[in-house]
Amino acid sequence: MSKELTIDQKSIWEDARAMLAKAEREGIETVWDREENQTPHCTFCETGVSCRNCTMGPCRINPNPNSKMKLGVCGANVDTIVARNFARFVAGGSSSHSDHGRDLINTLNAIADGDAPGYKIKDEAKLRAVAAELGVHDAEHGELFKVAKEVADVCYEQFGSKLDHLKFAERAPKARQELWESLKMMPRGIDREVVEMMHRTHMGCDNDPISLLIQAARTALADGWGGSMIGTELSDAIFGTPSPRTSEVDLAVLKADCVNIMVHGHNPVVSEMVLAAAREPKMIEKAKAVGATGGINVVGLCCTGNELMMRQGIPMAGNHLMTELALITGAVEAIVVDYQCIMPSLTHIAACYQTQFISTSAKGRFPGEIHMEVNPQNAQEICHKIVEMAIEAFTKRDPNRVEIPSAPVSIMTGFSNEAILGALGGTPEPLLDAIKAGKIKGAVGVVGCNNPRIQHDSHTVAILKELIAKGMLVLVTGCVTNAAGKAGLLVPEAAKMAAPGLREVCEALGIPPVLHVGSCVDNSRIMSLCAALANALGVDISDLPVAASAPEWYSEKAAAIGLYAVASGIPVHLGVVPHITGSPAVVEVATNGLNDVVGAAFIVEPDPVVAAEKIEAVIDVRRAKLGI
Ligand code: XCC
Ligand code: SF4
């Protein structure tokens, strides 16, 4: 049934609602209109029972007992088809994060070769620490670029076929590593696991749903403990390890008197260089010369926005469902994109205004784009040109069509593991003591996207508030960051909304009860932190009072994150039902059976309040088992 939503039903936020009203006035279509046009979605696809893996098909399985459509043409049953589809979905997500990680290696490699003008190794200590961990010769004292080159080499090797396990998987507790080995779940090579996943899901290969799901988990682990972890660690080395700082969120971070440049996508390699160019005094002068009295204002969207916010305190204009609305302000001179989560509709909306839509990656091309490919060698030069194009676009802005709604909301950001542990005196013990004493009941990572099927940010904000009220320290990444920020949860004052014990800890440390730990690849920080806590306690991750939640997820990447977290021993709540419900057997494994195998499973629950209760129940069981 197609349902027409009111503006208030689409989003909980004032800035979003104002822009939805403007979109209606100006006759601009948004993601909500298209979602309505697509409703009802295909039930076969939604339940995961359709297969297009070969041209004997497409096939679909009909659950109606009277239907003869019980097997695909090849003989695949519903369990095989559902597991295969989910496995390929996860492989898509792992590929995206990992190929992003690869771009950081390329950048580090170019820096080491002296072939990346404008880039440097900002955090030498981090690079050396990572080098030592990766077994690089003379990591501590070797010549910096030589060490960098060797780090790049070892990271490239992680993508190949020669290793029996990924180097960063050694961060996991010994028991977890042994479990992965025994289950044939240990990731051996990042590209290798994805290729093997694609191979196994070809017609006539792996038809066993359990075996498919195990390889899907291995593919996901290659992301979490491989591609994403490389992305995070090398980004920190090159652009600096985040430390606590303040910033702002909301569309109101756009400024009417500035040339507004919006960076969107995922890779800091592009956005950091756009920012550097925009900060140059001669560029600011040029902007002022065309009438932008405030100069140049760089703001972020989605994950590259998270990257700049964590390291540079750059404000974020919005999350996934705000990306179209941001352009509708009419105040954006350029939107500079790389890859992932960039709706193809953005070029149409940009064309309604002075906004230049500039794509920078060969992996992310858009009909209607201006393409200016950025690589480590030319980034400095191209990003100058991009800023100049934005300044030029300012002269075409129509002030009568500019509307910047609401007001900016303050937030605190920059909670890398180094920063979190640093605030605690350098070791995990104080955090563990607070958990043991029950002041902090548990830790929950709330991560992921928006989805137009859910009122924008409503479930995310609801679950965040429920969790801190239950005494859970919450870590947020990705598009959840904006929701948490706008709800006033990313400031120390939010401790007032937390349970008494958590409030006491936050007030003593001057931190919010919800900590911003980065972008989606930075979910690897949560893996590393859980590993450090488990190792300090001498237990496995599956023993820790921790969980994760993706209340409004949409993307293949979110499925990969969810699966690597579960395979690492962290129960994961999904607020949007994955396309697996056509196979009761696969659902049973995902939501229950995995508990016996990896010590964690998925909790699928659309209601955020009930979901918080279910998360609390799992954490209570873990606390009881630990005797705390
Ligand atoms: Fe994309 Fe990473 Fe999801 Fe946001 S949270 S919609 S994946 S930008 Ni990563
Ligand atoms: Fe149909 Fe089997 Fe081909 Fe899938 S692989 S489309 S189920 S014949």
Tab-separated table of N, CA and C and ligand atoms in Angstrom, residues 51 53-54 56-57 59 72-74 81 84 203, ligand 2:
chain	number	residue	atom	x	y	z
A	51	CYS	N	16.271	-15.285	-6.794
A	51	CYS	CA	17.671	-15.485	-7.183
A	51	CYS	C	17.851	-15.112	-8.646
A	53	ASN	N	21.157	-15.376	-9.938
A	53	ASN	CA	22.572	-15.707	-10.096
A	53	ASN	C	22.903	-16.401	-11.412
A	54	CYS	N	21.902	-16.750	-12.214
A	54	CYS	CA	22.218	-17.319	-13.524
A	54	CYS	C	21.050	-17.118	-14.483
A	56	MET	N	19.434	-19.418	-16.170
A	56	MET	CA	18.339	-20.391	-16.143
A	56	MET	C	17.178	-19.760	-15.381
A	57	GLY	N	17.536	-18.806	-14.480
A	57	GLY	CA	16.542	-18.043	-13.731
A	57	GLY	C	16.262	-16.745	-14.459
A	59	CYS	N	14.756	-16.938	-10.548
A	59	CYS	CA	13.851	-17.857	-9.880
A	59	CYS	C	13.358	-17.227	-8.588
A	72	GLY	N	14.534	-23.530	-7.156
A	72	GLY	CA	14.983	-22.830	-8.348
A	72	GLY	C	15.172	-23.822	-9.485
A	73	VAL	N	15.373	-23.310	-10.687
A	73	VAL	CA	15.548	-24.196	-11.842
A	73	VAL	C	16.699	-25.177	-11.605
A	74	CYS	N	17.769	-24.698	-10.944
A	74	CYS	CA	18.929	-25.567	-10.680
A	74	CYS	C	18.656	-26.549	-9.548
A	81	ILE	N	19.122	-20.239	-1.281
A	81	ILE	CA	18.968	-18.949	-1.976
A	81	ILE	C	19.076	-17.788	-0.990
A	84	ARG	N	22.686	-17.480	0.242
A	84	ARG	CA	23.543	-16.964	-0.834
A	84	ARG	C	23.359	-15.466	-1.021
A	203	MET	N	26.295	-20.585	-9.185
A	203	MET	CA	25.458	-21.782	-9.270
A	203	MET	C	26.324	-23.036	-9.145
B	2	SF4	FE1	17.577	-20.002	-10.448
B	2	SF4	FE2	19.551	-21.589	-9.500
B	2	SF4	FE3	20.083	-19.825	-11.439
B	2	SF4	FE4	19.524	-18.951	-8.964
B	2	SF4	S1	21.290	-20.179	-9.574
B	2	SF4	S2	18.724	-18.111	-10.892
B	2	SF4	S3	18.024	-20.479	-8.274
B	2	SF4	S4	18.693	-21.590	-11.574
